[in-house]
Short mmCIF file of C-alpha atoms in Angstrom, two decimals:
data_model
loop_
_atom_site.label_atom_id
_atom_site.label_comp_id
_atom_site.label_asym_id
_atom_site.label_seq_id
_atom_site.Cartn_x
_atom_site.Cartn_y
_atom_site.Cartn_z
CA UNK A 278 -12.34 -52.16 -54.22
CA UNK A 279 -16.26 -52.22 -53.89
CA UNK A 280 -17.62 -50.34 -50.86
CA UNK A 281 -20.44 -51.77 -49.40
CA UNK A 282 -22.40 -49.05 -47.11
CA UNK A 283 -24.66 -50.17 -44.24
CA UNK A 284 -27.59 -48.81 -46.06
CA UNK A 285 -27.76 -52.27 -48.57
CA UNK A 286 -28.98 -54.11 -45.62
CA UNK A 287 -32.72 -53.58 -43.94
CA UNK A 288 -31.69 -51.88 -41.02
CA UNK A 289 -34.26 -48.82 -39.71
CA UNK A 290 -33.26 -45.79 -40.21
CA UNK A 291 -32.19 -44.61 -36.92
CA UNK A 292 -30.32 -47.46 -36.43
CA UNK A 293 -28.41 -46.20 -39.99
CA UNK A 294 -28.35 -42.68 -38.69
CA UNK A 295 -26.87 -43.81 -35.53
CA UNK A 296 -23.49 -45.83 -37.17
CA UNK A 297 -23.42 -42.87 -39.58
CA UNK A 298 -22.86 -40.49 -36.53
CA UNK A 299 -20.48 -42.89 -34.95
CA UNK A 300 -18.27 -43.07 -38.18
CA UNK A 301 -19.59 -45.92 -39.47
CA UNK A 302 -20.03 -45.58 -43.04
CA UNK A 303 -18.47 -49.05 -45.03
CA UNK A 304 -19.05 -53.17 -43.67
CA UNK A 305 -15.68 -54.03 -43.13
CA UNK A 306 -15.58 -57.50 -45.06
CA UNK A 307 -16.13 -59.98 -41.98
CA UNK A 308 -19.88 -57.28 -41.15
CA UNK A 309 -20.31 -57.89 -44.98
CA UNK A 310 -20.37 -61.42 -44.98
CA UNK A 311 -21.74 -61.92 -41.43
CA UNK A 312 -24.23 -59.80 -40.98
CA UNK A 313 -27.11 -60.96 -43.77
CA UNK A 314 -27.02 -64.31 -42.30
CA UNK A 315 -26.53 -63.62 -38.55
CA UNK A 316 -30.26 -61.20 -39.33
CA UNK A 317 -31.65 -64.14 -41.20
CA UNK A 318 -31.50 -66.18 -38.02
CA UNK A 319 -28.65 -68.45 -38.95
CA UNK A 320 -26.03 -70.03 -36.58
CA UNK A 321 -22.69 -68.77 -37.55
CA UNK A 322 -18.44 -69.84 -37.77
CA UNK A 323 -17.16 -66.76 -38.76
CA UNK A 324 -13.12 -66.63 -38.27
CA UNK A 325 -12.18 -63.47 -37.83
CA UNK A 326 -9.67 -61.62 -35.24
CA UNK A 327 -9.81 -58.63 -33.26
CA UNK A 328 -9.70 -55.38 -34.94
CA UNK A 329 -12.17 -56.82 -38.13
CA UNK A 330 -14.85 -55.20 -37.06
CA UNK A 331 -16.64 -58.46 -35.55
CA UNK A 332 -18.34 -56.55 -32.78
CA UNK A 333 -20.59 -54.98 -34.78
CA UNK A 334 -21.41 -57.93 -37.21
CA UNK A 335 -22.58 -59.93 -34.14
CA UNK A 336 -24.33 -56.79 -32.27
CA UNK A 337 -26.08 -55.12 -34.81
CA UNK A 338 -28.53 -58.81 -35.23
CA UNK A 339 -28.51 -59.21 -32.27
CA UNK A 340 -29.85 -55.31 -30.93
CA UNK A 341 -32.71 -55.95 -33.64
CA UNK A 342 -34.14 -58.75 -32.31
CA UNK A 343 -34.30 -56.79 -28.62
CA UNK A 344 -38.16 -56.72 -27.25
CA UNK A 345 -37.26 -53.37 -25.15
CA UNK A 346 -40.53 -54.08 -23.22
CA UNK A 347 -39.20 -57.23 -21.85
CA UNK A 348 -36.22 -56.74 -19.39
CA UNK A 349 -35.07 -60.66 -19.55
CA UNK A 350 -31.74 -61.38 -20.47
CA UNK A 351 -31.69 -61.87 -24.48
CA UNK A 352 -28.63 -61.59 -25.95
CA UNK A 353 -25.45 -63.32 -24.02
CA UNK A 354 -21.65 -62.48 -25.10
CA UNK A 355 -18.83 -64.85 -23.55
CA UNK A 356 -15.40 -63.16 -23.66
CA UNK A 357 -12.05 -64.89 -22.72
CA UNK A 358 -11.15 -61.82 -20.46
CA UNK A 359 -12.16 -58.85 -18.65
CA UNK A 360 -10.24 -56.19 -20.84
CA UNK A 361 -12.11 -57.48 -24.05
CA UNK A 362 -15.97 -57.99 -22.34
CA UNK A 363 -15.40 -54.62 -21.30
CA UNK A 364 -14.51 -53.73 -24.82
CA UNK A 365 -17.39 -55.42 -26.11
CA UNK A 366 -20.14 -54.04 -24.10
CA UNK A 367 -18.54 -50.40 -24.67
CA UNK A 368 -19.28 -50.90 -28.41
CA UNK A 369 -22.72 -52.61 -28.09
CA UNK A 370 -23.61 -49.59 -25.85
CA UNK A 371 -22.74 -47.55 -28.76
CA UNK A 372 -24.38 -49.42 -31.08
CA UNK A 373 -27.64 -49.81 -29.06
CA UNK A 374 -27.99 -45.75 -28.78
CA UNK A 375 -30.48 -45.79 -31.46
CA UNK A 376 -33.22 -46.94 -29.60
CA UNK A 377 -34.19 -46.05 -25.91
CA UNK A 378 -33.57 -48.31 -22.52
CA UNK A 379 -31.20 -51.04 -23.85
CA UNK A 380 -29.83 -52.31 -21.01
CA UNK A 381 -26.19 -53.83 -21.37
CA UNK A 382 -25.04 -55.64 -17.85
CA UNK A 383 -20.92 -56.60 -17.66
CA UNK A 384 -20.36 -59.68 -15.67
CA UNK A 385 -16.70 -60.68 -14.96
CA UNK A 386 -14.32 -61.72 -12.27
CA UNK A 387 -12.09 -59.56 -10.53
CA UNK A 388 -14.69 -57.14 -9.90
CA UNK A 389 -16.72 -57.50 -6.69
CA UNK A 390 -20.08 -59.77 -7.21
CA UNK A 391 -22.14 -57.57 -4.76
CA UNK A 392 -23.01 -54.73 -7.59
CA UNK A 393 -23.58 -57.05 -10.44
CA UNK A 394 -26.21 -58.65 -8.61
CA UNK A 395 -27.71 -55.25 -7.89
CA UNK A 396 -27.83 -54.21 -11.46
CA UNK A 397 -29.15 -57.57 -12.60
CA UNK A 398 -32.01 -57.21 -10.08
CA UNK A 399 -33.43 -54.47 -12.58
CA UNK A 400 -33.03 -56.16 -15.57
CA UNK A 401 -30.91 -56.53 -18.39
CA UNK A 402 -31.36 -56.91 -22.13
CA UNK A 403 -27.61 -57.92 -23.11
CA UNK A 404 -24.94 -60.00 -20.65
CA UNK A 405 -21.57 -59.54 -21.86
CA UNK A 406 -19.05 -61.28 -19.54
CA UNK A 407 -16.53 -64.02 -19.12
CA UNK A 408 -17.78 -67.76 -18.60
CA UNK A 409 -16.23 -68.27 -14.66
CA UNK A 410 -18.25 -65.43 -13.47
CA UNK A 411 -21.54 -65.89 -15.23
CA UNK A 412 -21.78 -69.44 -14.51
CA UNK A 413 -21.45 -68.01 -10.21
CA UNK A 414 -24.82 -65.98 -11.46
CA UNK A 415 -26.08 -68.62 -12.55
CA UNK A 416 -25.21 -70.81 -9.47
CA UNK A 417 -26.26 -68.08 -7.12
CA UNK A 418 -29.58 -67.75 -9.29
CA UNK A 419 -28.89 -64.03 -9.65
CA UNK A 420 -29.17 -64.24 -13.87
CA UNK A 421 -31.92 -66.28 -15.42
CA UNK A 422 -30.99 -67.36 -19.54
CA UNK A 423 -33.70 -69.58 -20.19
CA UNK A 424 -35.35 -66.87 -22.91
CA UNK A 425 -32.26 -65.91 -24.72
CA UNK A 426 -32.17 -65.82 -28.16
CA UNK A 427 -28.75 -64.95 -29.38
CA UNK A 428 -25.33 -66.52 -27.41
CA UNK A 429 -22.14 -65.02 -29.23
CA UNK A 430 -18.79 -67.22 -28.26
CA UNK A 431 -16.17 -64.46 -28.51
CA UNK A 432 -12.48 -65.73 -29.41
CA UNK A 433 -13.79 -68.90 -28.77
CA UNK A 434 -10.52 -70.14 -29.33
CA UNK A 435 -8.71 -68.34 -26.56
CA UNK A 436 -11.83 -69.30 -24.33
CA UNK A 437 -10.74 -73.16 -25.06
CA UNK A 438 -7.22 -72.30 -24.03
CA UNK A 439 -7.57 -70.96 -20.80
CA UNK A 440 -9.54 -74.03 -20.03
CA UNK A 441 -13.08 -72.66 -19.70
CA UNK A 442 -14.67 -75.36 -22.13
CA UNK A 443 -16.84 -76.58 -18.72
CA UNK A 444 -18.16 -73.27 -18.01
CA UNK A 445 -19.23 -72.80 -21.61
CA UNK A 446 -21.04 -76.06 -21.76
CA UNK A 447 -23.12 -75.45 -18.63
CA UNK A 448 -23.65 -71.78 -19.38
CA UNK A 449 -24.91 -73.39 -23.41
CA UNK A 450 -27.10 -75.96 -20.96
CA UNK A 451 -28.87 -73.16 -19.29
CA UNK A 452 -30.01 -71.54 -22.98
CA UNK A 453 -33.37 -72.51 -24.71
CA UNK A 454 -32.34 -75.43 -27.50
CA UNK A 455 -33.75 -73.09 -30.41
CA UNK A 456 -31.59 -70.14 -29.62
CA UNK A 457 -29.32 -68.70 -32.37
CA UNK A 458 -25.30 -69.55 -31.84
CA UNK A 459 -23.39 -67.46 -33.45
CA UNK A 460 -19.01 -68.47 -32.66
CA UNK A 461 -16.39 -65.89 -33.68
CA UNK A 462 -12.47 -67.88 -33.77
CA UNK A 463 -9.62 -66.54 -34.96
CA UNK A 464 -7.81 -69.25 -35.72
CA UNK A 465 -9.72 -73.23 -35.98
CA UNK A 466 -8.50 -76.17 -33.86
CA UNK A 467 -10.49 -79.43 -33.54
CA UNK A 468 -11.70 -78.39 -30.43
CA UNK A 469 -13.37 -75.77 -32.07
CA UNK A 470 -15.55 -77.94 -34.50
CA UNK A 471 -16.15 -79.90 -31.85
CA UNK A 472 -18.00 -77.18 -29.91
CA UNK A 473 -19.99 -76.30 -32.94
CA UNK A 474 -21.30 -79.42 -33.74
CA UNK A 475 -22.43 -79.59 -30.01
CA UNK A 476 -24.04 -76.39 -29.71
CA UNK A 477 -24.89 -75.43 -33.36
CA UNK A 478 -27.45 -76.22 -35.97
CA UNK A 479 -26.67 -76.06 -39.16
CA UNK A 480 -24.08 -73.30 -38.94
CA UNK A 481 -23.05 -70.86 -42.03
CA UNK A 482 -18.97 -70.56 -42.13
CA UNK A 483 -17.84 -67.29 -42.94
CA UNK A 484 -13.99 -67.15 -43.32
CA UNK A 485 -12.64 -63.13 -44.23
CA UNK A 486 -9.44 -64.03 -46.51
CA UNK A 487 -6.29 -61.45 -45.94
CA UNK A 488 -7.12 -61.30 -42.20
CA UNK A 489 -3.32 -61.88 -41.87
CA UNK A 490 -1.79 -59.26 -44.04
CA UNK A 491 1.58 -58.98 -43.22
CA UNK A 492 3.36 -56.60 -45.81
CA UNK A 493 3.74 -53.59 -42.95
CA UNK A 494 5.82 -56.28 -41.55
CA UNK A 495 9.20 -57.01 -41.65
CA UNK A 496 9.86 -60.54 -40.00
CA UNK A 497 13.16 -62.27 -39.43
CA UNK A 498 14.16 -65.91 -37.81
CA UNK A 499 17.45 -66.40 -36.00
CA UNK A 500 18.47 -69.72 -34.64
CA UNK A 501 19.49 -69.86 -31.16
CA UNK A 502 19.74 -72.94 -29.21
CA UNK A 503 17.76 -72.66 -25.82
CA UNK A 504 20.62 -72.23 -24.39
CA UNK A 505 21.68 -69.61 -25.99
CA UNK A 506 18.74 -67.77 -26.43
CA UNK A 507 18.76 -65.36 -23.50
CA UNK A 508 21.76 -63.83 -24.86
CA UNK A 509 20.32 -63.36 -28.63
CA UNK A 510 17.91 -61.92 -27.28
CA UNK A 511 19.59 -59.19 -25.98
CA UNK A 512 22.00 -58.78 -29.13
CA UNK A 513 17.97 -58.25 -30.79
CA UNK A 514 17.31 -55.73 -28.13
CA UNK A 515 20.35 -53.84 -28.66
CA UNK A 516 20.92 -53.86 -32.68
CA UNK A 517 16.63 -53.51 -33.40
CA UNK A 518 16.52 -51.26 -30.38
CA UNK A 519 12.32 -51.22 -30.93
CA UNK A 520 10.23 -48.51 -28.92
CA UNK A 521 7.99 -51.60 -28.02
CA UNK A 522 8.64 -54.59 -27.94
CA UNK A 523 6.18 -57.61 -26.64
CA UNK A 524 8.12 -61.16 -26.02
CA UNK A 525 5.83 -64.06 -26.71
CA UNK A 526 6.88 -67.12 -24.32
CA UNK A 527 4.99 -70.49 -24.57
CA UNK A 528 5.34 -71.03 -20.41
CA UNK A 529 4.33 -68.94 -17.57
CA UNK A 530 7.96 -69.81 -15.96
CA UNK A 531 9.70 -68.89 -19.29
CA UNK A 532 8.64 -65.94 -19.18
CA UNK A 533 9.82 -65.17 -15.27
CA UNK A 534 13.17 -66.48 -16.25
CA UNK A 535 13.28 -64.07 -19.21
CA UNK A 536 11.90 -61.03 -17.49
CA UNK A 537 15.00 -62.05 -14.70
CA UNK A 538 17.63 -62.31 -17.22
CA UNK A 539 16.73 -58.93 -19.10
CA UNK A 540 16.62 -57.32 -15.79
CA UNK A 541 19.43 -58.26 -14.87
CA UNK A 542 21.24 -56.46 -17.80
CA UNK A 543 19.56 -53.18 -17.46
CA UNK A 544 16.30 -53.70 -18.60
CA UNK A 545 13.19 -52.88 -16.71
CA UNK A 546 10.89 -55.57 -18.85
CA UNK A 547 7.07 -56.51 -17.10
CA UNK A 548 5.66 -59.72 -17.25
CA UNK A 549 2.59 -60.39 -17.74
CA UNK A 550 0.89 -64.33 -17.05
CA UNK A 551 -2.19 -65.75 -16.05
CA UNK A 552 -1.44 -66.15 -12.28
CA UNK A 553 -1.87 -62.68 -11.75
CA UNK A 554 -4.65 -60.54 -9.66
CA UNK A 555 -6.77 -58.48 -12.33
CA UNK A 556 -5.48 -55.14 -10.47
CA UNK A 557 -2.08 -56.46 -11.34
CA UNK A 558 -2.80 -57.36 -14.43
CA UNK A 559 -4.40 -53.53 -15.29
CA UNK A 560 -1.33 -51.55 -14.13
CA UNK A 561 1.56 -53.16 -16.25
CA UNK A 562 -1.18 -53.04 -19.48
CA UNK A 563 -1.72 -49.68 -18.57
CA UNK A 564 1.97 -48.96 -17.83
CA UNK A 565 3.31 -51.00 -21.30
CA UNK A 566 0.25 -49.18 -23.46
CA UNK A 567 1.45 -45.67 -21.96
CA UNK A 568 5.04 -45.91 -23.01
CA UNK A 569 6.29 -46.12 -19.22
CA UNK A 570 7.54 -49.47 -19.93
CA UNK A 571 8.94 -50.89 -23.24
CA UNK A 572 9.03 -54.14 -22.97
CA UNK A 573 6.14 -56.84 -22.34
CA UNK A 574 6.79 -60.20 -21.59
CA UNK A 575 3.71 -62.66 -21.95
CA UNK A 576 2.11 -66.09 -22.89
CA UNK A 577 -0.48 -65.54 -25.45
CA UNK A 578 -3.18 -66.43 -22.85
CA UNK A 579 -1.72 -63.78 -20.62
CA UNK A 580 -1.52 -61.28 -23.64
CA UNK A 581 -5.60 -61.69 -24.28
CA UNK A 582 -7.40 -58.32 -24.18
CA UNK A 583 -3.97 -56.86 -24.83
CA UNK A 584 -5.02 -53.90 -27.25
CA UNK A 585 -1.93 -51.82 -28.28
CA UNK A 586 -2.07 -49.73 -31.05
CA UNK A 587 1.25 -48.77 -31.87
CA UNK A 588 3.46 -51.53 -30.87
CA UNK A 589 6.94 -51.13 -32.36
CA UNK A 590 7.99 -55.20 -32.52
CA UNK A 591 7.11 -58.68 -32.05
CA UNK A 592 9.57 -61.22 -30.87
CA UNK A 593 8.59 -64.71 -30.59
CA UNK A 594 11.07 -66.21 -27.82
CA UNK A 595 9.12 -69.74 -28.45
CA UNK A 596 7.67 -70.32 -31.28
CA UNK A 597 4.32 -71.48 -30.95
CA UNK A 598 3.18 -74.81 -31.30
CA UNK A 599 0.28 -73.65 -33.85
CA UNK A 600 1.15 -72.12 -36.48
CA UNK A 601 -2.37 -69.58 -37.00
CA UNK A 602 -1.23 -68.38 -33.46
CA UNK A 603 1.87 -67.31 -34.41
CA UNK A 604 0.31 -65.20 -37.27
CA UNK A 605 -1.80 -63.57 -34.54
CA UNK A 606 1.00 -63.08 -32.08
CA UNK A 607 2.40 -61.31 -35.21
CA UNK A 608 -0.33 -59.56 -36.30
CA UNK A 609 0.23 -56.95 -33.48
CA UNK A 610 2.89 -54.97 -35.03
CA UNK A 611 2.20 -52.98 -37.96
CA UNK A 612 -1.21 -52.25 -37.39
CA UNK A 613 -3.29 -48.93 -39.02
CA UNK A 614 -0.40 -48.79 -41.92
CA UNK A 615 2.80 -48.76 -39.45
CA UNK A 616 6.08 -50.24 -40.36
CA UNK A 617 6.29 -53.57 -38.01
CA UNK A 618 8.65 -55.58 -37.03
CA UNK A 619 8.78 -59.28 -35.85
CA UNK A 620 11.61 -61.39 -34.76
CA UNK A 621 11.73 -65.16 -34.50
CA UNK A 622 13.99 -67.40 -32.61
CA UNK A 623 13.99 -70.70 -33.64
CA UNK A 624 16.20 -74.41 -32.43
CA UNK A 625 17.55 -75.87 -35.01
CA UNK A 626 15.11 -79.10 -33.88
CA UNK A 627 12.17 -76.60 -35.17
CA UNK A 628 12.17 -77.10 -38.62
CA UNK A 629 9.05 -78.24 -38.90
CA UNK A 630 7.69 -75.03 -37.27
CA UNK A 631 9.61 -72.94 -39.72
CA UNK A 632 7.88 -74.98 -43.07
CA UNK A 633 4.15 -74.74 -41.49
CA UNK A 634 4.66 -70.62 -40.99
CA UNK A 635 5.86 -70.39 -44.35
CA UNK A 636 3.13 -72.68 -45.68
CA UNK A 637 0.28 -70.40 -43.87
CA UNK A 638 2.58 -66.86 -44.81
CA UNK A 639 2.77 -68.52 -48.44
CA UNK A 640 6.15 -66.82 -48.29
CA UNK A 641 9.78 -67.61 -48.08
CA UNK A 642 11.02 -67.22 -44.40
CA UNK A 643 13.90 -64.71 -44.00
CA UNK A 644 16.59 -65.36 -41.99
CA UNK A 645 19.55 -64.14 -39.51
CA UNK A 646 22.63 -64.40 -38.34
CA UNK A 647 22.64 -63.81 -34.14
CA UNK A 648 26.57 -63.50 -34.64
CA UNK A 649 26.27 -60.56 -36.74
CA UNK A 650 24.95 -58.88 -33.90
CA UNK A 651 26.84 -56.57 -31.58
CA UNK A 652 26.75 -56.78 -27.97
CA UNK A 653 25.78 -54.02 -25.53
CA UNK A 654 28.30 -51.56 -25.27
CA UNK A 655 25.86 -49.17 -22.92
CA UNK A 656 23.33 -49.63 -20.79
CA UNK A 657 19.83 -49.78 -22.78
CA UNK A 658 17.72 -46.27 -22.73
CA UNK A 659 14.80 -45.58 -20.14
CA UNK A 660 11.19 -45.69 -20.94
CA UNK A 661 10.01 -42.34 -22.01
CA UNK A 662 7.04 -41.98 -19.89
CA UNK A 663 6.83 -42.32 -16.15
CA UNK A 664 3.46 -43.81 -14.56
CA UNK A 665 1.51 -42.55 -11.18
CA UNK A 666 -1.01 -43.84 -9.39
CA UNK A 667 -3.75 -41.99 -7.61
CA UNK A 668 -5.62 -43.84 -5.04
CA UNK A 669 -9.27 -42.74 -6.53
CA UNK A 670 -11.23 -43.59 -9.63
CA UNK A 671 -14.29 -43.92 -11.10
CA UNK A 672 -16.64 -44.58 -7.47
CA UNK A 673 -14.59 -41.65 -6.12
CA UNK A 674 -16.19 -39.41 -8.69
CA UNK A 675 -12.24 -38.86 -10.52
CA UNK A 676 -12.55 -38.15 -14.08
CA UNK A 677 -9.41 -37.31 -16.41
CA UNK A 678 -10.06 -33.85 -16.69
CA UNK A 679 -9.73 -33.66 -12.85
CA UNK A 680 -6.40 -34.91 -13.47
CA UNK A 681 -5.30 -33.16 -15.92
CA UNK A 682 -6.71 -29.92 -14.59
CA UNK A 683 -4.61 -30.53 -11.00
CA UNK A 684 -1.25 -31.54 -13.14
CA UNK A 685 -1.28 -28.36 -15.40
CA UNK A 686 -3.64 -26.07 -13.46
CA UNK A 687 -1.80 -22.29 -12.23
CA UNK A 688 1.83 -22.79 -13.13
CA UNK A 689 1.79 -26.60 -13.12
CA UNK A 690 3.80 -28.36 -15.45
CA UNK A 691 2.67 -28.03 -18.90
CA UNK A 692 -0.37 -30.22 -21.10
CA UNK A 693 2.29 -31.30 -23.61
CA UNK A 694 3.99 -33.35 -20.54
CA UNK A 695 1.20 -35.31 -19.79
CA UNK A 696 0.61 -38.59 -21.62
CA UNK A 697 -2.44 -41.51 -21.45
CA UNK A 698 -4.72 -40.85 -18.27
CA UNK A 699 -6.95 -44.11 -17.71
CA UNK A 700 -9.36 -44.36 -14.77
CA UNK A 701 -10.57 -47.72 -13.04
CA UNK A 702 -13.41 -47.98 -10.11
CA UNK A 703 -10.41 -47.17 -7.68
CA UNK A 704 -7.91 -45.75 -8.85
CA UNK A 705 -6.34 -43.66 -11.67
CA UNK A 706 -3.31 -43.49 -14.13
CA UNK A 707 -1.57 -41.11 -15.50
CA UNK A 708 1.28 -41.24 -17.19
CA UNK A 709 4.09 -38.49 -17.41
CA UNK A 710 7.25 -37.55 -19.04
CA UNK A 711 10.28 -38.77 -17.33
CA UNK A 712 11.80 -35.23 -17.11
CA UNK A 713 8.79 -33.98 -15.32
CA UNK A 714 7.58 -36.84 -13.13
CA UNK A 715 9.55 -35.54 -9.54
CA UNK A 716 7.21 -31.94 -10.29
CA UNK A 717 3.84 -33.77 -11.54
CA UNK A 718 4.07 -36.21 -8.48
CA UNK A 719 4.87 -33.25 -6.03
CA UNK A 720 1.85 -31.03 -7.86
CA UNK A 721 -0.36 -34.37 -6.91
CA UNK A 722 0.51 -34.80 -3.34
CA UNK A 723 0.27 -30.77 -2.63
CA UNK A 724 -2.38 -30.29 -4.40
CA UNK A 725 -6.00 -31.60 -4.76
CA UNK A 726 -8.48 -33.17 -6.92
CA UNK A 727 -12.07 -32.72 -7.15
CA UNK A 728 -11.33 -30.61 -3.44
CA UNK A 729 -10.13 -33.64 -1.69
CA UNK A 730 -6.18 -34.62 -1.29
CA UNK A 731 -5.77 -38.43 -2.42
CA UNK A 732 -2.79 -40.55 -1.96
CA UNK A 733 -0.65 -40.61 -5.22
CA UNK A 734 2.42 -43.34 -6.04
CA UNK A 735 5.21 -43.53 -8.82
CA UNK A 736 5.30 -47.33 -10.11
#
């Protein structure tokens, strides 16, 4: 394999020394392609999923064209959800260090409005944000777009899903008509091509080949009539018995009715769908990534954002009704070189399904026999990690080490117990070994953190 080091491109030096320090040596193949034409000023299609890298292909043209003097919004990133603008922003942030004063503002709902329109009273360079709440700014009159010069559609395909096609066409309204439009998809309905050839000029496709490889994982179809379905799935639960496990439903109430069923044989599955509040929404990510819960249940809108590394199985309850989607869906498990594992069930009306997978896979399907499978003969095993919640975050001034420090400070219970800490505005998670969860949550209430007692909660 060729490497192809950032240096090829005309990038100033600082900017080089900058993804050096940040461990960015090699262009991953979608920053390879990408990037020449995105600094040449082009209008881009580039398909490419999360975890390619695209980030930096769109953010590294776009921080060069930056006039630092002027504090006008000119770059604007639309995300289909919180978890991923925040994402975004983090690493354009990073990016941008290389050069003083770039201002990156997040706008999304769920968050109060009130500070956002305090920080965009000073100015911003770069908007990253999702297209319900920008479009309020721009109702309210608190952002002004009318001199950008780069608009990046993020997973414009999962944008189109959850419906916010309007938004993005009056947000694209607001924009000057020579601006440069640059739409990252990982997979290409014809709603898609229909949005470029709205907003685009001219645009360059870029398409990375082997986004999709799947030999890390092993994938199997069963055929289960829906009737029968509930109870494969447990004999999969049982005989697989994966350390993860997300279940892709196509319907919000699918996936209640499965997340009741599994309960009610032992189980303690979340579910996860668009209905939800965000601060809903946070906790069972943050309570599925930690390892205090082992089983997700979602629709793939629901699961946007969803970044687990190490996630042990797939299983595809529905199949999808697009084919590319079910390659993403699988595309979670056996990430970074892990073993993965994805399981398929399938009515026998879905043959059709089954030939278009194995047309995009380019591989024979492999298949199962649900009556091979033993039922449960004991109840299935706990989650490993236990989750509390502190009532204090981020505006309180909480940081992890506090936590940590007031868990395993003089005689506490020991650093090896303690598992994922994340921190929100208001509140904070930690998560911690089942054994020692009664002591860490008693050490919490006792005792304080940063000198002040806070409430604390085992979900």
């Amino acid at each position: 394999m060729s490497t192809h080091p950032f240096s090829e491109l005309p990038l100033p030096e600082a900017l080089l020394k900058n993804l050096e320090q940040i461990g960015y040596r090699e262009m991953t193949p979608i920053q390879q392609k990408s990037l020449p034409l995105a600094m040449a000023g082009k209008d881009l299609i580039a398909k490419a999923k999360t975890g390619s890298g695209k980030t930096a292909a769109f953010a590294i043209s776009m921080l060069l064209g930056i006039e630092q003097r002027f504090f006008g919004c000119q770059g604007l990133v639309l995300c289909p959800t919180r978890e991923l603008a925040t994402q975004v922003a983090n690493e354009i942030r990073k990016l941008a260090r290389y050069q003083q004063n770039i201002k990156v503002v997040t706008l999304c709902g769920g968050q109060p409005i009130g500070p956002q329109i305090g920080s965009l009273a000073h100015g911003a360079h770069i908007v990253v944000g999702t297209p319900g709440r920008i479009q309020d700014h721009l109702r309210k009159q608190t952002l002004t777009i009318d001199q950008v010069k780069t608009v990046v559609l993020d997973e414009a395909d999962r944008m189109l899903d959850m419906g916010f096609i309007d938004p993005i066409e009056h947000i694209l309204g607001h924009t000057p008509s020579d601006r440069q439009t640059l739409l990252y998809s990982a997979t290409y309905p014809k709603q898609i091509r229909a949005l470029s050839q709205k907003f685009q000029s001219e645009p360059e496709e870029v398409t990375v080949e082997s986004v999709h490889s799947h030999q890390h994982i092993q994938q199997f179809f069963y055929q289960a009539e829906n009737t029968d379905k509930p109870d494969t799935l447990c004999k999969l639960l049982n005989h697989y018995q994966p350390a993860s496990a997300v279940i892709f439903c196509n319907t919000k109430q699918t996936c209640k009715e499965v997340g009741t069923e599994l309960y009610e044989q032992g189980y303690k599955p979340l579910v996860l769908h668009g209905d939800m509040e965000q601060r809903e929404r946070d906790q069972m990510l943050v309570r599925f990534s930690n390892q205090s819960a082992d089983i997700l249940i979602a629709t793939d809108v629901a699961a946007r954002g969803l970044d687990i590394d190490d996630l042990a199985a797939v299983i595809n309850y529905d199949l999808s009704r697009d084919p590319e989607v079910h390659v993403h869906r699988v595309g979670r498990t056996g990430r970074a070189g892990k073993e993965g594992l994805a399981l398929n069930l399938h009515t026998s009306r879905e043959q059709y399904k089954l030939d278009e997978i194995a047309d995009i896979l380019r591989t024979e399907l492999t298949f199962g026999d649900h009556r091979a499978l033993k039922p449960a003969t004991q109840p299935p095993s706990k989650a490993p990690m236990v989750t509390l919640a502190i009532d204090g975050g981020k505006k309180n001034k909480v940081r992890a080490g506090d936590v940590l420090g007031a868990l395993t400070g003089d005689a506490g219970i020991s650093g090896d117990q303690v598992g994922k800490i994340n921190i929100f505005d208001f509140v904070a998670y930690v998560a911690i070994k089942r054994e020692s969860a009664r002591k860490a949550l008693e050490r919490l209430e006792q005792g304080r953190i940063k000198g002040r007692k806070f409430k604390v909660r085992r979900l």
